[in-house]
PDB file of C-alpha atoms in Angstrom:
ATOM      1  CA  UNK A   1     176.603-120.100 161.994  1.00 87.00           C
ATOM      2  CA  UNK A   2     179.490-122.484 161.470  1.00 91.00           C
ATOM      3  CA  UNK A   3     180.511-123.238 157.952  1.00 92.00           C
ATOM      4  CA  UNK A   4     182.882-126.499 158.674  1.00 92.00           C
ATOM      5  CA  UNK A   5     180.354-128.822 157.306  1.00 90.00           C
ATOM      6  CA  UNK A   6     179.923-127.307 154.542  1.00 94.00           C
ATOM      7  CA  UNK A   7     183.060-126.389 153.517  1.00 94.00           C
ATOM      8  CA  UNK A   8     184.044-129.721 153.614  1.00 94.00           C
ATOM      9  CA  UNK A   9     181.186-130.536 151.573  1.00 94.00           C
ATOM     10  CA  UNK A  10     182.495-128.320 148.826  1.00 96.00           C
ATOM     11  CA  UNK A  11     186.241-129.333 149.155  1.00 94.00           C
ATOM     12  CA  UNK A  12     185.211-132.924 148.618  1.00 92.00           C
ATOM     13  CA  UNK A  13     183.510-132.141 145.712  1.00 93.00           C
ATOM     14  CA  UNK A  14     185.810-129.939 143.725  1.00 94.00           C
ATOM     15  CA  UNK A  15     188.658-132.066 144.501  1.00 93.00           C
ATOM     16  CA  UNK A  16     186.558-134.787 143.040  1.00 90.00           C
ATOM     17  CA  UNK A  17     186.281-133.089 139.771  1.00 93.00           C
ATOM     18  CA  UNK A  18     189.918-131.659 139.542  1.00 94.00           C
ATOM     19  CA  UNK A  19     190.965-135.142 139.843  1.00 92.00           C
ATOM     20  CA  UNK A  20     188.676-136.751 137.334  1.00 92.00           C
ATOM     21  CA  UNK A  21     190.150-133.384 135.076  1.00 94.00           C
ATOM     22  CA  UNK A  22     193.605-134.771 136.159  1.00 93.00           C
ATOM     23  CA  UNK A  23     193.044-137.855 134.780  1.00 92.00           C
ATOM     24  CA  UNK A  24     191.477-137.394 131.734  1.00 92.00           C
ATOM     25  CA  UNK A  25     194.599-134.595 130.606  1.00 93.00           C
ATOM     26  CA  UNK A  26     196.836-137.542 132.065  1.00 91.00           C
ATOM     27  CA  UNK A  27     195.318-139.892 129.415  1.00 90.00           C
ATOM     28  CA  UNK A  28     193.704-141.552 132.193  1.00 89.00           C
ATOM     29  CA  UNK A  29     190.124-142.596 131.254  1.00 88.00           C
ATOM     30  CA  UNK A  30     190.043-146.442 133.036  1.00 86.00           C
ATOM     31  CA  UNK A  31     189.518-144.903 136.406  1.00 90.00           C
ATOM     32  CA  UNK A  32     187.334-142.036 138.173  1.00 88.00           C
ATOM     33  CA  UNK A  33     189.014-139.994 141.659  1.00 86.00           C
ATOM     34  CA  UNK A  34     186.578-142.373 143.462  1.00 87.00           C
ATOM     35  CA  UNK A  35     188.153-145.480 141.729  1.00 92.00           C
ATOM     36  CA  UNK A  36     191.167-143.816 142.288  1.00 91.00           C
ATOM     37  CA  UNK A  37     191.021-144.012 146.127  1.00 91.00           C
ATOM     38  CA  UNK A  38     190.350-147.279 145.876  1.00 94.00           C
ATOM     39  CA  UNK A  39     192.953-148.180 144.166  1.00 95.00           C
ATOM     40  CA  UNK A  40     195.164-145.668 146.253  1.00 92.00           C
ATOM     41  CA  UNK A  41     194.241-148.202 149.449  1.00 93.00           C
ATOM     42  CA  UNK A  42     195.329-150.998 147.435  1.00 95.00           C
ATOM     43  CA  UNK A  43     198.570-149.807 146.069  1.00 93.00           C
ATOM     44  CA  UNK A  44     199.821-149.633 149.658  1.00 89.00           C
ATOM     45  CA  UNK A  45     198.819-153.070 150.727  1.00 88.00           C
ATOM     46  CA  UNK A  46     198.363-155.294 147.270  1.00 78.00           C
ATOM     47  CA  UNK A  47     194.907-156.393 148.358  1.00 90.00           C
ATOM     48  CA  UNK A  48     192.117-156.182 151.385  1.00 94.00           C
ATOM     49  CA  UNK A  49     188.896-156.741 151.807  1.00 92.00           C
ATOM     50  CA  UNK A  50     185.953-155.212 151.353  1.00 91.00           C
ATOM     51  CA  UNK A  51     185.851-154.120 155.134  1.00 90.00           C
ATOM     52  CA  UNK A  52     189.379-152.777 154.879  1.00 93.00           C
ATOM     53  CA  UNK A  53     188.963-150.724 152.076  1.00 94.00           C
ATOM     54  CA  UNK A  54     185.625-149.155 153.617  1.00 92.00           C
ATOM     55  CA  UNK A  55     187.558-148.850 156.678  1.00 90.00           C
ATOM     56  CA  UNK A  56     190.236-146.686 154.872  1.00 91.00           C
ATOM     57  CA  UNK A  57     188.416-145.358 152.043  1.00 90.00           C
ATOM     58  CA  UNK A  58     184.825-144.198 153.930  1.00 87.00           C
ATOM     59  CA  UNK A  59     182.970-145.431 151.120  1.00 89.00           C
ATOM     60  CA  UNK A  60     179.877-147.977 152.444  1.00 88.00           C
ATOM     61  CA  UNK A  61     179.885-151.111 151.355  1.00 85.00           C
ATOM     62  CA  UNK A  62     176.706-151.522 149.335  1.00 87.00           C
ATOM     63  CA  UNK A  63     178.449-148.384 147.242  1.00 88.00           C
ATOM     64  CA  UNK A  64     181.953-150.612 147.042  1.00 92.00           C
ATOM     65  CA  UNK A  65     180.787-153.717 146.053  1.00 90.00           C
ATOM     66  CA  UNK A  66     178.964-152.109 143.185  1.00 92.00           C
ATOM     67  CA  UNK A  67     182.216-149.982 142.514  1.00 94.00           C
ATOM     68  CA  UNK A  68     184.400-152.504 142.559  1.00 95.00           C
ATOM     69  CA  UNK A  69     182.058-155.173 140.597  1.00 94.00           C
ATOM     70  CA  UNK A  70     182.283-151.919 137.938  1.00 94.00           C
ATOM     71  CA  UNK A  71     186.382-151.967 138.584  1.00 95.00           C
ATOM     72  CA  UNK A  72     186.647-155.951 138.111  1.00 95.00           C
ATOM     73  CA  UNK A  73     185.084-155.444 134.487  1.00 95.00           C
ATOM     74  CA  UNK A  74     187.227-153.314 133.670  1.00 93.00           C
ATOM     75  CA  UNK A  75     189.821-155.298 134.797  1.00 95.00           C
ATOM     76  CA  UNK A  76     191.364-153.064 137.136  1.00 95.00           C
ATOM     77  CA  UNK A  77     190.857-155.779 140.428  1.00 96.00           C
ATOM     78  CA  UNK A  78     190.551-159.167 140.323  1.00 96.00           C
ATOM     79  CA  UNK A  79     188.117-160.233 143.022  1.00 95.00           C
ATOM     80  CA  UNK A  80     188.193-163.892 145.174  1.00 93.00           C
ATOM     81  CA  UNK A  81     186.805-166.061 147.962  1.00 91.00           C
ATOM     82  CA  UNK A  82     188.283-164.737 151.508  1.00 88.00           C
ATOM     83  CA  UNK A  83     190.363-168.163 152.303  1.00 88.00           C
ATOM     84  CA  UNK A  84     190.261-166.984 155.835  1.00 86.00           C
ATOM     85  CA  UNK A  85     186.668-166.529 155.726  1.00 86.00           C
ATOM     86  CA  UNK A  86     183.555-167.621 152.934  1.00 83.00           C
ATOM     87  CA  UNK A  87     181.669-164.529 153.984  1.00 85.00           C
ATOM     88  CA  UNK A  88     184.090-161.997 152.494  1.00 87.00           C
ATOM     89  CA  UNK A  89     186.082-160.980 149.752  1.00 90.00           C
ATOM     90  CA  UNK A  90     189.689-160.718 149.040  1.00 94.00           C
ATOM     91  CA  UNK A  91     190.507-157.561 146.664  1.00 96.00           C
ATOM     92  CA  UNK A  92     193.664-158.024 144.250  1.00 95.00           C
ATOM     93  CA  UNK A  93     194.913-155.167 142.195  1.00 95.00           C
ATOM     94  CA  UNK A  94     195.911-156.454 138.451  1.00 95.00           C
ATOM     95  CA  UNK A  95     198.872-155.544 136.108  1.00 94.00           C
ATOM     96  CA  UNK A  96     196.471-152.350 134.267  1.00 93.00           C
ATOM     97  CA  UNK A  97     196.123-151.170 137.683  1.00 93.00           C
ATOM     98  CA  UNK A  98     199.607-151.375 138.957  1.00 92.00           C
ATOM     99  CA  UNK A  99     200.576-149.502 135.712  1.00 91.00           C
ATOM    100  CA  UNK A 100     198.153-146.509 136.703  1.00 92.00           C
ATOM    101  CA  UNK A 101     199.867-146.021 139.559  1.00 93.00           C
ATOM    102  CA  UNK A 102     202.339-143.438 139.202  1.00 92.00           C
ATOM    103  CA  UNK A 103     200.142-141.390 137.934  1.00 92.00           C
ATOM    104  CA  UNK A 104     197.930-141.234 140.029  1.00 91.00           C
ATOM    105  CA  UNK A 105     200.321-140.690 143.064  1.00 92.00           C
ATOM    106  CA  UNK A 106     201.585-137.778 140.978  1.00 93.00           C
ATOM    107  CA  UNK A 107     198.060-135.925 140.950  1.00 93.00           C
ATOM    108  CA  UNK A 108     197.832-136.980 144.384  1.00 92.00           C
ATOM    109  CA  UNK A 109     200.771-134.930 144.969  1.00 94.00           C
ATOM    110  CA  UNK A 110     199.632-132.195 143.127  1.00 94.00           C
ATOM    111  CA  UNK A 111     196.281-131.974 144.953  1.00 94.00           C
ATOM    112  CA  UNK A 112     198.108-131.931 148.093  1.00 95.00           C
ATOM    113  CA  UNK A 113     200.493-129.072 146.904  1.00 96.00           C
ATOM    114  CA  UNK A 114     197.276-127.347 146.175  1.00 95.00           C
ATOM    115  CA  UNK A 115     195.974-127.819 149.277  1.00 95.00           C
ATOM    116  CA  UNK A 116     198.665-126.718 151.629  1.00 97.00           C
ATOM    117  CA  UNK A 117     199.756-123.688 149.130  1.00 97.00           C
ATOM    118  CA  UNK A 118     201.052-121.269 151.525  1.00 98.00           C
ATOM    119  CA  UNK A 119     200.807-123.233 154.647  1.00 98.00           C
ATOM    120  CA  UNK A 120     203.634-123.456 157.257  1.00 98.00           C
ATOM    121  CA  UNK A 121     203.947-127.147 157.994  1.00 97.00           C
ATOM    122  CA  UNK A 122     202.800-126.285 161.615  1.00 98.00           C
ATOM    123  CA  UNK A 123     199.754-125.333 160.453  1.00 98.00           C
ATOM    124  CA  UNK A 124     199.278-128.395 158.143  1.00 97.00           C
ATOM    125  CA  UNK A 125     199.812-130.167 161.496  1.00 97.00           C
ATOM    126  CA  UNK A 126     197.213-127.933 163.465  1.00 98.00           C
ATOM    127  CA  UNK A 127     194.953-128.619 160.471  1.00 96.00           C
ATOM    128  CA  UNK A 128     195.352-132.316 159.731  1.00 96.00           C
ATOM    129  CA  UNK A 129     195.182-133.003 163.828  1.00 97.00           C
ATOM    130  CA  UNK A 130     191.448-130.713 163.524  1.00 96.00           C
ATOM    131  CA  UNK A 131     190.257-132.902 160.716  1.00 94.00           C
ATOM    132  CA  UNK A 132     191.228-136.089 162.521  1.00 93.00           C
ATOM    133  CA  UNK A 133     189.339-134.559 165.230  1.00 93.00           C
ATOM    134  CA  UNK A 134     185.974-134.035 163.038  1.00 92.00           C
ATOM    135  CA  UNK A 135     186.553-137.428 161.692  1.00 87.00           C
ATOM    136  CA  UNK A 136     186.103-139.154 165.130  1.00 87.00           C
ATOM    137  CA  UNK A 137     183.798-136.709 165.919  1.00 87.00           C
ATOM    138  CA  UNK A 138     181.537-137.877 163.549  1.00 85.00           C
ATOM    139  CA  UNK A 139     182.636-141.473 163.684  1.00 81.00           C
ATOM    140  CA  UNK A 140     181.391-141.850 167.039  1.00 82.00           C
ATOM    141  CA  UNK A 141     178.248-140.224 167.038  1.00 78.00           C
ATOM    142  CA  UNK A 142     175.451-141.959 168.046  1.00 62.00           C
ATOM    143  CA  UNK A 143     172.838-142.264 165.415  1.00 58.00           C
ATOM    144  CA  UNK A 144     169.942-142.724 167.604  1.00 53.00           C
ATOM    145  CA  UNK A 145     170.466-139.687 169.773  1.00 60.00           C
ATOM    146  CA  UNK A 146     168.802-136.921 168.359  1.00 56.00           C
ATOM    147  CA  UNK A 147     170.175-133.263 168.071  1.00 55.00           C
ATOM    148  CA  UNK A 148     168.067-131.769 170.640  1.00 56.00           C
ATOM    149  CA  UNK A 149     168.716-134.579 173.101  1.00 61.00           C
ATOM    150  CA  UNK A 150     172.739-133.748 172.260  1.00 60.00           C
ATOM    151  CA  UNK A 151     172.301-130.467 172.558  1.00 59.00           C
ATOM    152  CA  UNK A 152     170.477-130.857 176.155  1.00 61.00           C
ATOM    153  CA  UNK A 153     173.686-132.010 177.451  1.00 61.00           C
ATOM    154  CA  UNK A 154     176.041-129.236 176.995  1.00 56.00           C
TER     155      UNK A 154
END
């Protein structure tokens, strides 16, 4: 039996909690890893939507808008009325999350040193190009169609 699924399961989770560790010996206790890739999305752009940040993120909405209501408290976002459109909102990061920044990016880096420990950079390539893969995979699969009908057509 194939263990993909799973182990990706059980990456995502412990580099969850090594992150939130990272923080918290960092000093950091504003922000969660989850918050954290939120805010990662934002650093590179300044601010997005809702739909964006899903979009980059893979978090659902329902789960962001509760997140970042939580993240606008705190005042780590400021949140306002799409200009471009009354449906949506515009995400802004604020001054106490700019300042997180670096260090943040630094446990990013140190997660992905972790990661790739021992790797040749072709095979970070080979591996990164098979994840994409399994990304799209699942991105594209069709809800509706059950697994026996799926498996039928091979």
């Amino acid at each position: 039996m194939y263990q993909g699924g799973n182990l990706i399961s059980q990456i995502s989770k412990l580099t969850g909690r090594k992150i939130n560790e990272l923080l918290r010996a960092s000093g950091i206790t504003e922000i969660n890893g989850a918050q954290g890739t939120i805010l990662y999305a934002l650093w590179s752009r300044s601010s997005l939507t809702i739909h964006e940040i899903a979009a980059i993120t893979g978090l659902a909405r329902t789960t962001l808008s509760s997140m970042l209501e939580r993240m606008r408290q705190a005042d780590l976002v400021k949140i306002e009325e799409n200009p471009q459109d009354a449906r949506s909102k515009v995400i802004h990061l604020t001054k106490k999350s700019e300042r997180l920044r670096h260090i943040y990016e630094r446990i990013s880096r140190d997660m992905t040193d972790c990661y790739y420990r021992d790797f040749t950079e072709t095979e970070i390539r080979q591996f990164e190009s098979m994840l994409e893969r399994v990304l799209e995979n699942i991105e594209h699969y069709e809800v509706n169609e059950t697994w026996t009908e799926k498996n039928q057509k091979k």
